[in-house]
């Protein structure tokens, strides 16, 4: 009886890639596997997908180097670009595709010696105000300097990111962002790469040569009003634990730290061997569902570091050792996230190293 297990379902991952490709039939897929593949295990996910997608994307150069050292040969995109001169020889050596966000980065490419020319994507700001310039003349300067530089492979790619493709109240702003992108694209000869999961599903006009799905690959919806299942996806991660103790309590008994749950009637409290030290959110309120023996029961009391409480009901037949599903198959992580006032991205990224990962 392992304390907490994250089952990573390879078939579900492959299914989700098929659904994504079907949404954007003419696009090449860059699977976003930053942050340890959203907590699923970057090396394992990359190996499962290396023949099914064209490329991978990460945020940090260390993440990219780990993939190359493990033998991943596909294009690997650095979505944040690079921030130290010392990174450039590695970008060249490991054949990484880097975003270029600033003139300082252009100057570094010109100045720092490295052997093989590198692939670059000019990053433009179309409305998020995070990375890249929104100024046409700055972008034109960046572009012309990079085009003159023989350490850069031509043609240059164009990269940007949508900030409200999942936000119903910002439909007009999303349209503006897409049109800003295609405005910048008029001056570019190379490939375009714009869209994330939400754009892939809801904004066909954001599809370009390359698409960058993240959360949907893992079977999870980027939208508040739909689950992954509603989108035809299958959850890849199922987080499981077990009951390790069962306590009969009386009406009025106070459960756990701070007496946050008071038994509303005589009942049975189950202790599950999973807590915030495993990545289960402490912000989960009383009443957050878990799945035990085919039924939903509710958490009762504050989540502890290593355990949490559930109210099994007075006449339950559950036993010590029984399996408990915290999220995944049968219980969408989207639902847990919304009860915790966060997004599913955060919950899956926070699964801790002490959890045992089973990839199959
Ligand atoms: C994380 C990220 C993505 C993937 O976003 P999802 O919403 O998970 O699809 C795509 N592009 C960039 C630049 C990102 O940072």
Coordinates of N, CA, C and O in Angstrom, one line a residue, residues 116 272 289 301 358:
X116 N 27.5 26.3 -33.9 CA 26.4 26.1 -34.9 C 25.4 27.2 -34.9 O 24.9 27.6 -33.8
X272 N -7.2 9.4 5.2 CA -6.6 9.1 3.9 C -5.2 9.6 4.0 O -4.8 10.7 4.4
X289 N -15.0 16.7 -2.9 CA -15.2 15.3 -3.1 C -13.9 14.5 -3.3 O -12.9 15.0 -3.8
X301 N -12.7 18.6 7.5 CA -11.6 19.1 8.3 C -10.4 19.6 7.4 O -10.4 19.3 6.2
X358 N 3.7 6.2 -11.5 CA 3.6 4.9 -12.3 C 3.2 5.3 -13.7 O 2.1 5.8 -13.8

